[in-house]
CSV table of C-alpha atoms in Angstrom, one decimal:
chain,number,residue,atom,x,y,z
A,2,UNK,CA,37.4,110.3,70.1
A,3,UNK,CA,36.3,108.3,73.0
A,4,UNK,CA,36.4,104.6,72.5
A,5,UNK,CA,33.1,103.0,73.7
A,6,UNK,CA,34.2,99.4,73.5
A,7,UNK,CA,37.3,97.5,74.3
A,8,UNK,CA,38.1,93.8,74.3
A,9,UNK,CA,37.6,92.7,77.9
A,10,UNK,CA,38.1,89.0,77.0
A,11,UNK,CA,41.4,87.9,75.6
A,12,UNK,CA,40.1,85.3,73.3
A,13,UNK,CA,39.2,86.5,69.9
A,14,UNK,CA,37.2,83.4,69.3
A,15,UNK,CA,34.6,84.6,71.8
A,16,UNK,CA,31.6,86.3,70.2
A,17,UNK,CA,31.5,90.1,70.2
A,18,UNK,CA,28.2,89.9,72.2
A,19,UNK,CA,30.2,88.6,75.1
A,20,UNK,CA,32.7,91.5,75.2
A,21,UNK,CA,32.5,93.9,78.1
A,22,UNK,CA,33.7,97.5,78.4
A,23,UNK,CA,36.8,97.7,80.5
A,24,UNK,CA,36.3,101.3,81.2
A,25,UNK,CA,33.6,104.0,81.5
A,26,UNK,CA,34.1,107.7,81.1
A,27,UNK,CA,37.3,109.1,79.7
A,28,UNK,CA,39.7,106.5,78.3
A,29,UNK,CA,42.5,105.7,80.7
A,30,UNK,CA,45.8,107.3,79.8
A,31,UNK,CA,47.8,105.6,82.5
A,32,UNK,CA,48.9,102.0,83.1
A,33,UNK,CA,47.4,98.7,81.9
A,34,UNK,CA,47.0,95.6,84.0
A,35,UNK,CA,45.8,92.2,82.7
A,36,UNK,CA,43.7,90.0,85.0
A,37,UNK,CA,44.0,86.4,83.7
A,38,UNK,CA,42.2,83.3,84.8
A,39,UNK,CA,41.5,79.9,83.4
A,40,UNK,CA,38.0,79.3,84.9
A,41,UNK,CA,36.8,82.5,86.5
A,42,UNK,CA,34.7,84.5,84.1
A,43,UNK,CA,35.7,88.0,83.1
A,44,UNK,CA,32.4,89.2,84.6
A,45,UNK,CA,33.6,88.3,88.1
A,46,UNK,CA,36.9,90.3,87.7
A,47,UNK,CA,35.4,93.5,89.1
A,48,UNK,CA,36.0,95.7,92.1
A,49,UNK,CA,32.5,95.1,93.4
A,50,UNK,CA,32.4,91.4,92.5
A,51,UNK,CA,32.1,88.5,95.0
A,52,UNK,CA,35.4,86.9,94.0
A,53,UNK,CA,37.8,86.9,97.0
A,54,UNK,CA,40.8,87.9,94.9
A,55,UNK,CA,39.7,90.4,92.3
A,56,UNK,CA,37.5,92.7,94.4
A,57,UNK,CA,40.2,93.2,97.1
A,58,UNK,CA,42.9,93.6,94.5
A,59,UNK,CA,41.2,96.3,92.6
A,60,UNK,CA,40.0,98.1,95.7
A,61,UNK,CA,43.5,98.2,97.1
A,62,UNK,CA,44.8,99.5,93.8
A,63,UNK,CA,42.2,102.3,94.1
A,64,UNK,CA,43.6,103.1,97.5
A,65,UNK,CA,47.1,103.3,96.0
A,66,UNK,CA,45.9,105.8,93.4
A,67,UNK,CA,44.9,103.7,90.5
A,68,UNK,CA,41.3,104.1,89.3
A,69,UNK,CA,39.9,102.1,86.4
A,70,UNK,CA,38.6,104.5,83.8
A,71,UNK,CA,40.9,107.4,84.9
A,72,UNK,CA,44.5,106.3,85.0
A,73,UNK,CA,44.2,102.5,84.9
A,74,UNK,CA,43.0,100.2,82.1
A,75,UNK,CA,42.0,96.7,83.2
A,76,UNK,CA,42.2,94.0,80.6
A,77,UNK,CA,40.2,90.9,81.6
A,78,UNK,CA,41.1,87.5,80.1
A,79,UNK,CA,39.4,84.1,80.7
A,80,UNK,CA,39.4,80.8,79.0
A,81,UNK,CA,35.9,80.3,80.7
A,82,UNK,CA,37.1,76.8,81.9
A,83,UNK,CA,37.8,75.5,78.4
A,84,UNK,CA,41.2,73.8,78.4
A,85,UNK,CA,41.3,73.9,74.6
A,86,UNK,CA,41.5,77.7,74.8
A,87,UNK,CA,44.5,77.8,77.2
A,88,UNK,CA,47.1,78.4,74.6
A,89,UNK,CA,45.0,81.0,72.8
A,90,UNK,CA,44.4,82.7,76.2
A,91,UNK,CA,48.1,83.0,76.9
A,92,UNK,CA,48.9,84.3,73.4
A,93,UNK,CA,46.1,87.0,73.6
A,94,UNK,CA,47.5,88.2,76.9
A,95,UNK,CA,51.0,88.5,75.6
A,96,UNK,CA,49.9,90.2,72.4
A,97,UNK,CA,48.0,92.8,74.4
A,98,UNK,CA,51.3,93.8,76.0
A,99,UNK,CA,50.0,95.0,79.4
A,100,UNK,CA,52.3,96.7,81.9
A,101,UNK,CA,51.7,93.9,84.4
A,102,UNK,CA,49.8,90.6,84.6
A,103,UNK,CA,47.9,89.2,87.6
A,104,UNK,CA,47.6,85.4,87.0
A,105,UNK,CA,45.9,82.9,89.3
A,106,UNK,CA,47.3,79.3,89.6
A,107,UNK,CA,50.8,77.8,89.1
A,108,UNK,CA,50.0,76.2,85.7
A,109,UNK,CA,48.8,79.5,84.3
A,110,UNK,CA,51.9,81.3,85.6
A,111,UNK,CA,54.1,78.6,84.0
A,112,UNK,CA,52.4,79.1,80.7
A,113,UNK,CA,52.8,82.8,80.8
A,114,UNK,CA,56.4,82.6,81.9
A,115,UNK,CA,57.1,80.4,78.8
A,116,UNK,CA,55.4,82.9,76.6
A,117,UNK,CA,57.1,86.1,77.8
A,118,UNK,CA,60.3,87.1,79.5
A,119,UNK,CA,59.6,90.8,79.6
A,120,UNK,CA,56.0,91.4,80.8
A,121,UNK,CA,55.9,91.4,84.7
A,122,UNK,CA,53.9,88.6,86.1
A,123,UNK,CA,52.4,88.6,89.6
A,124,UNK,CA,51.3,85.0,90.3
A,125,UNK,CA,49.0,83.8,93.1
A,126,UNK,CA,50.2,80.2,93.0
A,127,UNK,CA,51.1,77.1,95.0
A,128,UNK,CA,54.6,76.1,95.7
A,129,UNK,CA,56.6,78.1,93.0
A,130,UNK,CA,59.8,76.4,93.9
A,131,UNK,CA,58.4,72.9,93.7
A,132,UNK,CA,56.6,73.7,90.4
A,133,UNK,CA,59.8,75.0,88.9
A,134,UNK,CA,58.5,78.6,88.4
A,135,UNK,CA,61.4,80.2,90.3
A,136,UNK,CA,64.7,79.0,91.7
A,137,UNK,CA,64.6,81.4,94.7
A,138,UNK,CA,61.8,82.8,96.8
A,139,UNK,CA,63.8,85.7,98.1
A,140,UNK,CA,65.0,86.8,94.7
A,141,UNK,CA,62.9,85.1,92.0
A,142,UNK,CA,64.6,86.9,89.1
A,143,UNK,CA,63.3,87.4,85.6
A,144,UNK,CA,59.8,88.7,85.2
A,145,UNK,CA,58.1,86.7,88.0
A,146,UNK,CA,57.0,87.6,91.6
A,147,UNK,CA,53.8,86.9,93.6
A,148,UNK,CA,52.3,85.1,96.5
A,149,UNK,CA,52.7,81.4,97.3
A,150,UNK,CA,49.5,79.9,98.8
A,151,UNK,CA,51.3,76.9,100.3
A,152,UNK,CA,54.7,75.3,100.7
A,153,UNK,CA,53.8,72.0,99.2
A,154,UNK,CA,53.5,68.7,101.0
A,155,UNK,CA,53.6,70.1,104.6
A,156,UNK,CA,50.2,71.8,104.1
A,157,UNK,CA,48.3,68.8,102.6
A,158,UNK,CA,49.7,66.7,105.5
A,159,UNK,CA,48.4,69.2,108.0
A,160,UNK,CA,45.0,69.2,106.3
A,161,UNK,CA,44.9,65.4,106.4
A,162,UNK,CA,45.7,65.5,110.1
A,163,UNK,CA,42.8,67.8,110.8
A,164,UNK,CA,40.4,65.8,108.6
A,165,UNK,CA,41.3,62.5,110.4
A,166,UNK,CA,40.8,64.2,113.7
A,167,UNK,CA,37.3,65.3,112.7
A,168,UNK,CA,36.4,61.9,111.1
A,169,UNK,CA,38.6,59.4,112.9
A,170,UNK,CA,36.6,56.5,111.4
A,171,UNK,CA,37.4,57.5,107.8
A,172,UNK,CA,39.9,55.2,106.1
A,173,UNK,CA,39.2,56.0,102.5
A,174,UNK,CA,39.8,59.7,101.8
A,175,UNK,CA,39.2,61.3,98.4
A,176,UNK,CA,41.5,64.0,97.0
A,177,UNK,CA,40.1,66.4,94.4
A,178,UNK,CA,43.0,68.0,92.5
A,179,UNK,CA,44.0,69.4,89.1
A,180,UNK,CA,45.5,67.1,86.5
A,181,UNK,CA,48.6,69.2,86.2
A,182,UNK,CA,52.2,68.7,87.4
A,183,UNK,CA,51.4,70.9,90.4
A,184,UNK,CA,48.4,68.8,91.2
A,185,UNK,CA,50.2,65.5,91.0
A,186,UNK,CA,53.0,66.9,93.1
A,187,UNK,CA,50.4,67.6,95.9
A,188,UNK,CA,48.9,64.1,95.4
A,189,UNK,CA,52.4,62.6,95.9
A,190,UNK,CA,52.9,64.6,99.1
A,191,UNK,CA,49.5,63.5,100.3
A,192,UNK,CA,50.3,59.9,99.6
A,193,UNK,CA,53.4,60.2,101.7
A,194,UNK,CA,51.5,61.7,104.6
A,195,UNK,CA,48.8,59.1,104.3
A,196,UNK,CA,51.4,56.3,104.4
A,197,UNK,CA,52.0,57.2,108.1
A,198,UNK,CA,48.3,56.8,108.9
A,199,UNK,CA,45.8,54.0,108.5
A,200,UNK,CA,44.1,55.7,105.6
A,201,UNK,CA,44.2,55.3,101.8
A,202,UNK,CA,43.8,58.1,99.3
A,203,UNK,CA,41.4,58.0,96.4
A,204,UNK,CA,42.8,60.4,93.8
A,205,UNK,CA,40.5,62.2,91.4
A,206,UNK,CA,42.2,64.5,88.9
A,207,UNK,CA,40.2,67.2,87.2
A,208,UNK,CA,41.2,67.9,83.6
A,209,UNK,CA,38.8,70.7,83.3
A,210,UNK,CA,36.6,72.6,85.7
A,211,UNK,CA,33.0,72.7,84.4
A,212,UNK,CA,30.0,71.4,86.3
A,213,UNK,CA,29.9,68.0,84.4
A,214,UNK,CA,33.5,67.4,85.3
A,215,UNK,CA,32.9,68.0,89.0
A,216,UNK,CA,29.8,65.8,89.0
A,217,UNK,CA,31.8,63.0,87.3
A,218,UNK,CA,34.5,63.4,90.0
A,219,UNK,CA,32.0,63.0,92.8
A,220,UNK,CA,30.5,60.0,91.1
A,221,UNK,CA,33.9,58.5,91.0
A,222,UNK,CA,34.4,59.2,94.7
A,223,UNK,CA,31.0,57.5,95.5
A,224,UNK,CA,31.9,54.5,93.3
A,225,UNK,CA,35.2,54.0,95.3
A,226,UNK,CA,33.3,54.5,98.6
A,227,UNK,CA,35.2,57.6,99.8
A,228,UNK,CA,34.3,58.5,103.4
A,229,UNK,CA,35.8,62.0,103.5
A,230,UNK,CA,37.3,64.5,101.1
A,231,UNK,CA,40.2,66.9,100.7
A,232,UNK,CA,40.0,69.6,98.1
A,233,UNK,CA,43.2,71.0,96.6
A,234,UNK,CA,44.2,74.6,96.4
A,235,UNK,CA,43.6,75.2,92.7
A,236,UNK,CA,41.9,78.5,92.2
A,237,UNK,CA,39.6,76.8,89.8
A,238,UNK,CA,38.1,74.9,92.7
A,239,UNK,CA,37.7,78.3,94.5
A,240,UNK,CA,35.8,79.6,91.5
A,241,UNK,CA,33.5,76.6,91.6
A,242,UNK,CA,33.2,76.6,95.4
A,243,UNK,CA,29.4,76.7,95.5
A,244,UNK,CA,29.2,73.6,93.3
A,245,UNK,CA,31.9,71.7,95.2
A,246,UNK,CA,30.4,72.4,98.6
A,247,UNK,CA,26.9,71.4,97.4
A,248,UNK,CA,28.1,68.2,95.9
A,249,UNK,CA,30.2,67.3,99.0
A,250,UNK,CA,27.4,68.0,101.4
A,251,UNK,CA,24.7,66.2,99.4
A,252,UNK,CA,27.0,63.2,99.2
A,253,UNK,CA,27.4,63.3,103.0
A,254,UNK,CA,31.2,63.7,102.6
A,255,UNK,CA,33.0,65.6,105.4
A,256,UNK,CA,35.4,67.8,103.6
A,257,UNK,CA,38.4,70.0,104.3
A,258,UNK,CA,39.0,73.0,102.0
A,259,UNK,CA,41.9,75.2,101.2
A,260,UNK,CA,40.1,78.6,101.4
A,261,UNK,CA,38.0,80.3,104.0
A,262,UNK,CA,35.3,81.1,101.4
A,263,UNK,CA,34.3,77.4,101.3
A,264,UNK,CA,33.2,77.4,104.9
A,265,UNK,CA,31.3,80.7,104.5
A,266,UNK,CA,28.9,79.0,102.1
A,267,UNK,CA,28.5,75.7,104.0
A,268,UNK,CA,31.8,73.9,103.7
A,269,UNK,CA,32.7,71.9,106.8
A,270,UNK,CA,36.3,72.8,107.5
A,271,UNK,CA,39.0,75.0,106.0
A,272,UNK,CA,42.7,75.3,106.8
A,273,UNK,CA,43.3,78.4,104.9
A,274,UNK,CA,45.4,81.5,104.1
A,275,UNK,CA,43.9,85.0,104.1
A,276,UNK,CA,42.7,85.4,100.4
A,277,UNK,CA,41.8,89.0,100.9
A,278,UNK,CA,45.1,89.8,102.5
A,279,UNK,CA,47.0,88.1,99.6
A,280,UNK,CA,45.0,90.1,97.1
A,281,UNK,CA,45.9,93.3,98.8
A,282,UNK,CA,49.6,92.3,98.9
A,283,UNK,CA,49.4,91.5,95.2
A,284,UNK,CA,48.1,95.0,94.6
A,285,UNK,CA,51.1,96.4,96.4
A,286,UNK,CA,53.4,94.4,94.2
A,287,UNK,CA,51.6,95.7,91.2
A,288,UNK,CA,52.1,99.3,92.5
A,289,UNK,CA,55.8,98.6,92.9
A,290,UNK,CA,56.1,97.3,89.4
A,291,UNK,CA,54.1,100.1,87.8
A,292,UNK,CA,56.5,102.5,89.6
A,293,UNK,CA,59.5,100.8,88.1
A,294,UNK,CA,60.6,98.0,90.4
A,295,UNK,CA,61.7,94.9,88.6
A,296,UNK,CA,59.4,92.0,89.5
A,297,UNK,CA,62.3,89.6,89.9
A,298,UNK,CA,63.6,91.8,92.7
A,299,UNK,CA,60.4,91.5,94.7
A,300,UNK,CA,60.5,88.5,97.0
A,301,UNK,CA,57.7,86.0,96.6
A,302,UNK,CA,55.6,86.1,99.7
A,303,UNK,CA,55.0,82.8,101.4
A,304,UNK,CA,52.0,82.4,103.6
A,305,UNK,CA,53.1,81.6,107.2
A,306,UNK,CA,49.8,81.8,109.0
A,307,UNK,CA,46.9,79.4,108.3
A,308,UNK,CA,43.6,79.6,110.1
A,309,UNK,CA,41.3,76.7,110.9
A,310,UNK,CA,37.7,77.5,110.3
A,311,UNK,CA,34.8,75.1,111.2
A,312,UNK,CA,31.2,75.4,110.2
A,313,UNK,CA,29.3,73.9,113.1
A,314,UNK,CA,25.9,74.0,111.3
A,315,UNK,CA,27.4,71.8,108.6
A,316,UNK,CA,29.0,69.5,111.1
A,317,UNK,CA,25.6,69.0,112.7
A,318,UNK,CA,23.9,68.4,109.4
A,319,UNK,CA,26.5,65.7,108.6
A,320,UNK,CA,26.2,64.1,112.0
A,321,UNK,CA,29.7,65.0,113.1
A,322,UNK,CA,30.7,66.0,116.6
A,323,UNK,CA,33.7,68.4,116.7
A,324,UNK,CA,35.9,67.6,119.7
A,325,UNK,CA,36.4,70.2,122.4
A,326,UNK,CA,40.2,70.0,121.8
A,327,UNK,CA,39.9,70.9,118.1
A,328,UNK,CA,37.4,73.6,118.8
A,329,UNK,CA,39.8,75.1,121.3
A,330,UNK,CA,42.4,75.3,118.5
A,331,UNK,CA,40.0,76.7,115.9
A,332,UNK,CA,40.5,80.3,114.8
A,333,UNK,CA,36.9,80.8,113.6
A,334,UNK,CA,33.7,79.0,114.3
A,335,UNK,CA,30.6,79.5,112.0
A,336,UNK,CA,27.4,78.7,113.8
């Protein structure tokens, strides 16, 4: 008998009315992949969704021969931004026993790693070495592989350089980051980079990622008279990019972001990896794992190319003139 409903959310505490079908047509008899996020809603984890990771990931899997509803079952888990559900989220994922897990963010990968040593985990994460997730990039071992979105302090230092070039008069720069060990490691690296310049950093750590938390963060930045802003590479910030960009622009804060998608909706600058490319690479890793390769034998890919993207329309609205030298080095200009 065909099953018409399946748990698309990993948290049993969520009401049945919020469950989504994870397949249509004949039940999949092939492999099972869990998509897991802290903030991003399960409704966004679709092939035709707007999220820069899940859409490309699922479309690439289709190209590789995996079709949801035919030979692939996709389980979608989200804590919906509620930190109190984090532990329950991880338990639900492990209890579902998928063939592989795609997890966004270093803290989530860390939690899953602690919860299972057998289910393969593909992490899209920052600085897996610095965060203690693996001891080797080339041979991570165990049940972990994935893509590293940065190499730690070097990247935040580069973003600070660009921001100071764009706003040379800014001496008080806000840093919006996650209140996690990974986030604080980035804050430490940024402080070291700032010590070589005539700027001070205003740290604002987010403990959760709902709209009131972001509004409170920007109120704190205004209270401490921040003159510019850096946004950390947490995927939760990417999920809330519309809100973050709107708050930064309405506050008149020139900001540099970690993902291209911020500039596409009005963010001033990004120094960014290729999110779509990383998603496609993650799909190829999933394919290897589903075909029998051990995740620990797949090297973690570290981004080596970062693009500078500038939104000139936003620069004009903020009263900022971008120097010809910086424009000449810019990979993409949005007008």
